[in-house]
Amino acid sequence: MMIDDNAQILRIYKDYNGLCTATAKEIAEQLQRKTDSVLGLPTGKTPMGVYQELIRMHREEDLDFSKATTFNLDEYLGLSPQHALSYGHFMEVHFFSQVNLQRKNIHLLNGMADNPEVECREFDAAIERAGGIDLMLLGIGRNGHIGFNEPQSSLTLATHVARLDDSTRDLYAGEFGSREKVPEQALAMGVLPIFKSRRILLAANGSAKKKVIGEMLSGKVDTLLPASLLQLHGNLTVLVDAEAAPE
Ligand code: GLP
């Protein structure tokens, strides 16, 4: 990929606030253009400020989610949405309970599904039925994962049960109390539904993400750095704060 292309893909903001405001504005504009937009949503520290800004816009500027549909990227296998560390709980607290999305339009992978394989197939079918994702918001792991598509010799296209990388479990050991308590597996939206999204925004902040942002935009594609695949997507924007901006 040419440097010039990268210049268009990458947008650098002064700080986390600027990054979140700009990212939320993109999502709001998508919803204003198409009120029944289908959004792909992440969890993590990065999007928290984006959700806060969207909630503010909903309260103060009447940003309307009533016709929108959402699909979340992932969930830990074995955690119910009531579990304080589940992604379902995260989304409920930080976003869903504070905007006017209709419950029937919210799609979360169920970490307690009797048959996780069936759960994944039904999730992909629901994305298809909704007409695919209009706007996908992604974070990025320090190891280059997107959702829970971890670095591997091959990546899985469909939504699937994924094994968490050792480095990912190490990172979340503090949150869960110990590394052993971090679930070993998760349900992860596959690379294909992510890739078929008509527009992808990837947001990253902080110096811990600087290296991986440089690598994902290096002009090389490597399944050991899943986010690097996104360089092939025709409508990707990577939004970073100054600390996460590559050299
Ligand atoms: C988790 C999630 C990803 C997220 C990543 C980065 O691993 N499965 O979807 O992008 O964390 O999280 P953070 O924004 O907290 O750095």
PDB file of N, CA, C and O in Angstrom, residues 16-17 19-20 23 42-53 74 76 85 87 90-91 94 137-142 145 148 168 170-176 203-206 208-209 241:
ATOM      1  N   TYR A  16      -7.406  11.911  23.423  1.00  0.00           N
ATOM      2  CA  TYR A  16      -8.491  10.909  23.468  1.00  0.00           C
ATOM      3  C   TYR A  16      -9.855  11.554  23.239  1.00  0.00           C
ATOM      4  O   TYR A  16     -10.690  11.008  22.516  1.00  0.00           O
ATOM      5  N   ASN A  17     -10.067  12.734  23.828  1.00  0.00           N
ATOM      6  CA  ASN A  17     -11.346  13.429  23.653  1.00  0.00           C
ATOM      7  C   ASN A  17     -11.631  13.728  22.194  1.00  0.00           C
ATOM      8  O   ASN A  17     -12.732  13.524  21.701  1.00  0.00           O
ATOM      9  N   LEU A  19     -10.372  12.259  19.616  1.00  0.00           N
ATOM     10  CA  LEU A  19     -10.585  10.982  18.922  1.00  0.00           C
ATOM     11  C   LEU A  19     -12.025  10.506  19.107  1.00  0.00           C
ATOM     12  O   LEU A  19     -12.699  10.117  18.143  1.00  0.00           O
ATOM     13  N   CYS A  20     -12.513  10.581  20.354  1.00  0.00           N
ATOM     14  CA  CYS A  20     -13.860  10.082  20.644  1.00  0.00           C
ATOM     15  C   CYS A  20     -14.933  10.958  20.002  1.00  0.00           C
ATOM     16  O   CYS A  20     -15.930  10.450  19.473  1.00  0.00           O
ATOM     17  N   THR A  23     -14.982  10.205  16.279  1.00  0.00           N
ATOM     18  CA  THR A  23     -15.515   8.869  15.992  1.00  0.00           C
ATOM     19  C   THR A  23     -17.034   8.860  16.181  1.00  0.00           C
ATOM     20  O   THR A  23     -17.778   8.327  15.344  1.00  0.00           O
ATOM     21  N   PRO A  42     -17.873  -2.520  19.387  1.00  0.00           N
ATOM     22  CA  PRO A  42     -16.858  -3.181  20.204  1.00  0.00           C
ATOM     23  C   PRO A  42     -17.015  -2.849  21.693  1.00  0.00           C
ATOM     24  O   PRO A  42     -17.761  -1.949  22.072  1.00  0.00           O
ATOM     25  N   THR A  43     -16.276  -3.593  22.493  1.00  0.00           N
ATOM     26  CA  THR A  43     -16.134  -3.236  23.907  1.00  0.00           C
ATOM     27  C   THR A  43     -14.684  -2.779  24.119  1.00  0.00           C
ATOM     28  O   THR A  43     -13.958  -2.565  23.157  1.00  0.00           O
ATOM     29  N   GLY A  44     -14.297  -2.630  25.346  1.00  0.00           N
ATOM     30  CA  GLY A  44     -12.914  -2.203  25.627  1.00  0.00           C
ATOM     31  C   GLY A  44     -12.884  -0.786  26.165  1.00  0.00           C
ATOM     32  O   GLY A  44     -13.916  -0.092  26.200  1.00  0.00           O
ATOM     33  N   LYS A  45     -11.697  -0.358  26.588  1.00  0.00           N
ATOM     34  CA  LYS A  45     -11.554   1.000  27.134  1.00  0.00           C
ATOM     35  C   LYS A  45     -11.680   2.034  26.028  1.00  0.00           C
ATOM     36  O   LYS A  45     -12.229   3.112  26.228  1.00  0.00           O
ATOM     37  N   THR A  46     -11.152   1.715  24.865  1.00  0.00           N
ATOM     38  CA  THR A  46     -11.123   2.691  23.767  1.00  0.00           C
ATOM     39  C   THR A  46     -12.500   3.267  23.442  1.00  0.00           C
ATOM     40  O   THR A  46     -12.643   4.491  23.380  1.00  0.00           O
ATOM     41  N   PRO A  47     -13.525   2.417  23.233  1.00  0.00           N
ATOM     42  CA  PRO A  47     -14.803   3.001  22.799  1.00  0.00           C
ATOM     43  C   PRO A  47     -15.619   3.671  23.900  1.00  0.00           C
ATOM     44  O   PRO A  47     -16.651   4.286  23.600  1.00  0.00           O
ATOM     45  N   MET A  48     -15.156   3.593  25.158  1.00  0.00           N
ATOM     46  CA  MET A  48     -15.995   4.141  26.230  1.00  0.00           C
ATOM     47  C   MET A  48     -16.316   5.627  26.017  1.00  0.00           C
ATOM     48  O   MET A  48     -17.455   6.058  26.185  1.00  0.00           O
ATOM     49  N   GLY A  49     -15.322   6.389  25.615  1.00  0.00           N
ATOM     50  CA  GLY A  49     -15.534   7.818  25.370  1.00  0.00           C
ATOM     51  C   GLY A  49     -16.429   8.061  24.156  1.00  0.00           C
ATOM     52  O   GLY A  49     -17.159   9.056  24.091  1.00  0.00           O
ATOM     53  N   VAL A  50     -16.361   7.141  23.209  1.00  0.00           N
ATOM     54  CA  VAL A  50     -17.222   7.257  22.019  1.00  0.00           C
ATOM     55  C   VAL A  50     -18.673   7.054  22.441  1.00  0.00           C
ATOM     56  O   VAL A  50     -19.560   7.819  22.056  1.00  0.00           O
ATOM     57  N   TYR A  51     -18.898   6.022  23.274  1.00  0.00           N
ATOM     58  CA  TYR A  51     -20.262   5.789  23.757  1.00  0.00           C
ATOM     59  C   TYR A  51     -20.757   6.980  24.581  1.00  0.00           C
ATOM     60  O   TYR A  51     -21.907   7.390  24.458  1.00  0.00           O
ATOM     61  N   GLN A  52     -19.884   7.551  25.401  1.00  0.00           N
ATOM     62  CA  GLN A  52     -20.302   8.709  26.207  1.00  0.00           C
ATOM     63  C   GLN A  52     -20.735   9.871  25.316  1.00  0.00           C
ATOM     64  O   GLN A  52     -21.739  10.532  25.573  1.00  0.00           O
ATOM     65  N   GLU A  53     -19.985  10.084  24.252  1.00  0.00           N
ATOM     66  CA  GLU A  53     -20.320  11.191  23.346  1.00  0.00           C
ATOM     67  C   GLU A  53     -21.625  10.890  22.588  1.00  0.00           C
ATOM     68  O   GLU A  53     -22.445  11.791  22.385  1.00  0.00           O
ATOM     69  N   ASP A  74     -18.091  -9.545  20.167  1.00  0.00           N
ATOM     70  CA  ASP A  74     -17.632 -10.742  20.863  1.00  0.00           C
ATOM     71  C   ASP A  74     -18.191 -10.859  22.277  1.00  0.00           C
ATOM     72  O   ASP A  74     -18.780  -9.908  22.811  1.00  0.00           O
ATOM     73  N   TYR A  76     -17.229 -13.405  26.035  1.00  0.00           N
ATOM     74  CA  TYR A  76     -16.497 -14.516  26.653  1.00  0.00           C
ATOM     75  C   TYR A  76     -17.394 -15.752  26.730  1.00  0.00           C
ATOM     76  O   TYR A  76     -18.560 -15.638  27.125  1.00  0.00           O
ATOM     77  N   LEU A  85     -18.191  -8.879  34.330  1.00  0.00           N
ATOM     78  CA  LEU A  85     -17.092  -8.722  33.370  1.00  0.00           C
ATOM     79  C   LEU A  85     -17.466  -9.182  31.960  1.00  0.00           C
ATOM     80  O   LEU A  85     -16.617  -9.235  31.073  1.00  0.00           O
ATOM     81  N   TYR A  87     -19.148  -8.899  28.265  1.00  0.00           N
ATOM     82  CA  TYR A  87     -19.284  -7.771  27.332  1.00  0.00           C
ATOM     83  C   TYR A  87     -20.740  -7.319  27.231  1.00  0.00           C
ATOM     84  O   TYR A  87     -21.021  -6.152  26.958  1.00  0.00           O
ATOM     85  N   PHE A  90     -21.108  -4.925  29.998  1.00  0.00           N
ATOM     86  CA  PHE A  90     -20.393  -3.692  29.627  1.00  0.00           C
ATOM     87  C   PHE A  90     -21.281  -2.832  28.710  1.00  0.00           C
ATOM     88  O   PHE A  90     -21.446  -1.623  28.928  1.00  0.00           O
ATOM     89  N   MET A  91     -21.844  -3.465  27.688  1.00  0.00           N
ATOM     90  CA  MET A  91     -22.630  -2.697  26.718  1.00  0.00           C
ATOM     91  C   MET A  91     -23.886  -2.123  27.358  1.00  0.00           C
ATOM     92  O   MET A  91     -24.288  -1.005  27.053  1.00  0.00           O
ATOM     93  N   HIS A  94     -22.650   0.835  29.711  1.00  0.00           N
ATOM     94  CA  HIS A  94     -21.994   1.978  29.072  1.00  0.00           C
ATOM     95  C   HIS A  94     -22.748   2.550  27.866  1.00  0.00           C
ATOM     96  O   HIS A  94     -22.423   3.624  27.392  1.00  0.00           O
ATOM     97  N   LEU A 137     -17.503  -0.357  14.066  1.00  0.00           N
ATOM     98  CA  LEU A 137     -16.489   0.311  14.885  1.00  0.00           C
ATOM     99  C   LEU A 137     -15.627  -0.771  15.520  1.00  0.00           C
ATOM    100  O   LEU A 137     -16.142  -1.698  16.138  1.00  0.00           O
ATOM    101  N   LEU A 138     -14.337  -0.661  15.360  1.00  0.00           N
ATOM    102  CA  LEU A 138     -13.410  -1.646  15.920  1.00  0.00           C
ATOM    103  C   LEU A 138     -12.418  -0.973  16.844  1.00  0.00           C
ATOM    104  O   LEU A 138     -12.020   0.173  16.616  1.00  0.00           O
ATOM    105  N   GLY A 139     -11.992  -1.730  17.855  1.00  0.00           N
ATOM    106  CA  GLY A 139     -10.782  -1.384  18.592  1.00  0.00           C
ATOM    107  C   GLY A 139      -9.687  -2.286  18.049  1.00  0.00           C
ATOM    108  O   GLY A 139      -9.889  -3.006  17.064  1.00  0.00           O
ATOM    109  N   ILE A 140      -8.566  -2.283  18.688  1.00  0.00           N
ATOM    110  CA  ILE A 140      -7.492  -3.191  18.278  1.00  0.00           C
ATOM    111  C   ILE A 140      -6.751  -3.672  19.525  1.00  0.00           C
ATOM    112  O   ILE A 140      -6.520  -2.888  20.458  1.00  0.00           O
ATOM    113  N   GLY A 141      -6.428  -4.950  19.555  1.00  0.00           N
ATOM    114  CA  GLY A 141      -5.620  -5.468  20.662  1.00  0.00           C
ATOM    115  C   GLY A 141      -4.160  -5.092  20.432  1.00  0.00           C
ATOM    116  O   GLY A 141      -3.751  -4.838  19.304  1.00  0.00           O
ATOM    117  N   ARG A 142      -3.399  -5.101  21.505  1.00  0.00           N
ATOM    118  CA  ARG A 142      -1.961  -4.780  21.357  1.00  0.00           C
ATOM    119  C   ARG A 142      -1.262  -5.777  20.459  1.00  0.00           C
ATOM    120  O   ARG A 142      -0.226  -5.492  19.874  1.00  0.00           O
ATOM    121  N   HIS A 145      -5.147  -8.071  17.386  1.00  0.00           N
ATOM    122  CA  HIS A 145      -6.438  -8.757  17.199  1.00  0.00           C
ATOM    123  C   HIS A 145      -7.559  -7.756  16.953  1.00  0.00           C
ATOM    124  O   HIS A 145      -7.505  -6.606  17.391  1.00  0.00           O
ATOM    125  N   PHE A 148     -12.174 -10.828  18.832  1.00  0.00           N
ATOM    126  CA  PHE A 148     -11.288 -11.852  19.381  1.00  0.00           C
ATOM    127  C   PHE A 148     -10.720 -12.713  18.260  1.00  0.00           C
ATOM    128  O   PHE A 148     -10.490 -13.903  18.434  1.00  0.00           O
ATOM    129  N   THR A 168      -3.368 -12.017  25.568  1.00  0.00           N
ATOM    130  CA  THR A 168      -4.665 -11.392  25.870  1.00  0.00           C
ATOM    131  C   THR A 168      -5.104 -11.770  27.277  1.00  0.00           C
ATOM    132  O   THR A 168      -5.558 -10.926  28.055  1.00  0.00           O
ATOM    133  N   ASP A 170      -3.185 -12.644  29.720  1.00  0.00           N
ATOM    134  CA  ASP A 170      -2.296 -11.929  30.656  1.00  0.00           C
ATOM    135  C   ASP A 170      -2.812 -10.515  30.907  1.00  0.00           C
ATOM    136  O   ASP A 170      -2.849 -10.026  32.032  1.00  0.00           O
ATOM    137  N   LEU A 171      -3.220  -9.874  29.812  1.00  0.00           N
ATOM    138  CA  LEU A 171      -3.657  -8.479  29.891  1.00  0.00           C
ATOM    139  C   LEU A 171      -4.901  -8.323  30.779  1.00  0.00           C
ATOM    140  O   LEU A 171      -5.069  -7.321  31.464  1.00  0.00           O
ATOM    141  N   TYR A 172      -5.781  -9.343  30.738  1.00  0.00           N
ATOM    142  CA  TYR A 172      -7.029  -9.244  31.495  1.00  0.00           C
ATOM    143  C   TYR A 172      -6.971  -9.930  32.864  1.00  0.00           C
ATOM    144  O   TYR A 172      -7.980  -9.997  33.563  1.00  0.00           O
ATOM    145  N   ALA A 173      -5.773 -10.432  33.214  1.00  0.00           N
ATOM    146  CA  ALA A 173      -5.621 -11.141  34.488  1.00  0.00           C
ATOM    147  C   ALA A 173      -6.024 -10.244  35.663  1.00  0.00           C
ATOM    148  O   ALA A 173      -6.713 -10.690  36.589  1.00  0.00           O
ATOM    149  N   GLY A 174      -5.635  -8.989  35.613  1.00  0.00           N
ATOM    150  CA  GLY A 174      -5.939  -8.053  36.690  1.00  0.00           C
ATOM    151  C   GLY A 174      -7.437  -7.911  36.887  1.00  0.00           C
ATOM    152  O   GLY A 174      -7.955  -8.015  38.010  1.00  0.00           O
ATOM    153  N   GLU A 175      -8.141  -7.735  35.772  1.00  0.00           N
ATOM    154  CA  GLU A 175      -9.595  -7.551  35.799  1.00  0.00           C
ATOM    155  C   GLU A 175     -10.302  -8.757  36.426  1.00  0.00           C
ATOM    156  O   GLU A 175     -11.227  -8.623  37.221  1.00  0.00           O
ATOM    157  N   PHE A 176      -9.850  -9.950  36.045  1.00  0.00           N
ATOM    158  CA  PHE A 176     -10.517 -11.180  36.495  1.00  0.00           C
ATOM    159  C   PHE A 176      -9.971 -11.703  37.822  1.00  0.00           C
ATOM    160  O   PHE A 176     -10.514 -12.630  38.383  1.00  0.00           O
ATOM    161  N   ALA A 203     -10.551   2.521  15.967  1.00  0.00           N
ATOM    162  CA  ALA A 203     -10.091   3.585  16.876  1.00  0.00           C
ATOM    163  C   ALA A 203      -9.057   3.032  17.848  1.00  0.00           C
ATOM    164  O   ALA A 203      -9.192   1.904  18.332  1.00  0.00           O
ATOM    165  N   ALA A 204      -8.016   3.819  18.101  1.00  0.00           N
ATOM    166  CA  ALA A 204      -6.984   3.400  19.063  1.00  0.00           C
ATOM    167  C   ALA A 204      -6.409   4.628  19.743  1.00  0.00           C
ATOM    168  O   ALA A 204      -6.250   5.684  19.118  1.00  0.00           O
ATOM    169  N   ASN A 205      -6.093   4.471  21.014  1.00  0.00           N
ATOM    170  CA  ASN A 205      -5.462   5.584  21.724  1.00  0.00           C
ATOM    171  C   ASN A 205      -4.366   5.070  22.646  1.00  0.00           C
ATOM    172  O   ASN A 205      -4.348   3.892  23.024  1.00  0.00           O
ATOM    173  N   GLY A 206      -3.454   5.952  22.975  1.00  0.00           N
ATOM    174  CA  GLY A 206      -2.417   5.631  23.953  1.00  0.00           C
ATOM    175  C   GLY A 206      -1.176   5.011  23.323  1.00  0.00           C
ATOM    176  O   GLY A 206      -1.237   4.362  22.280  1.00  0.00           O
ATOM    177  N   ALA A 208       0.551   2.524  24.102  1.00  0.00           N
ATOM    178  CA  ALA A 208       0.613   1.053  24.021  1.00  0.00           C
ATOM    179  C   ALA A 208       0.122   0.530  22.664  1.00  0.00           C
ATOM    180  O   ALA A 208       0.381  -0.615  22.307  1.00  0.00           O
ATOM    181  N   LYS A 209      -0.580   1.393  21.913  1.00  0.00           N
ATOM    182  CA  LYS A 209      -1.128   0.959  20.616  1.00  0.00           C
ATOM    183  C   LYS A 209      -0.293   1.478  19.432  1.00  0.00           C
ATOM    184  O   LYS A 209      -0.555   1.113  18.289  1.00  0.00           O
ATOM    185  N   ASP A 241      -5.279   8.845  18.565  1.00  0.00           N
ATOM    186  CA  ASP A 241      -4.805  10.069  19.221  1.00  0.00           C
ATOM    187  C   ASP A 241      -3.300  10.196  18.957  1.00  0.00           C
ATOM    188  O   ASP A 241      -2.685   9.264  18.385  1.00  0.00           O
TER     189      ASP A 241
END
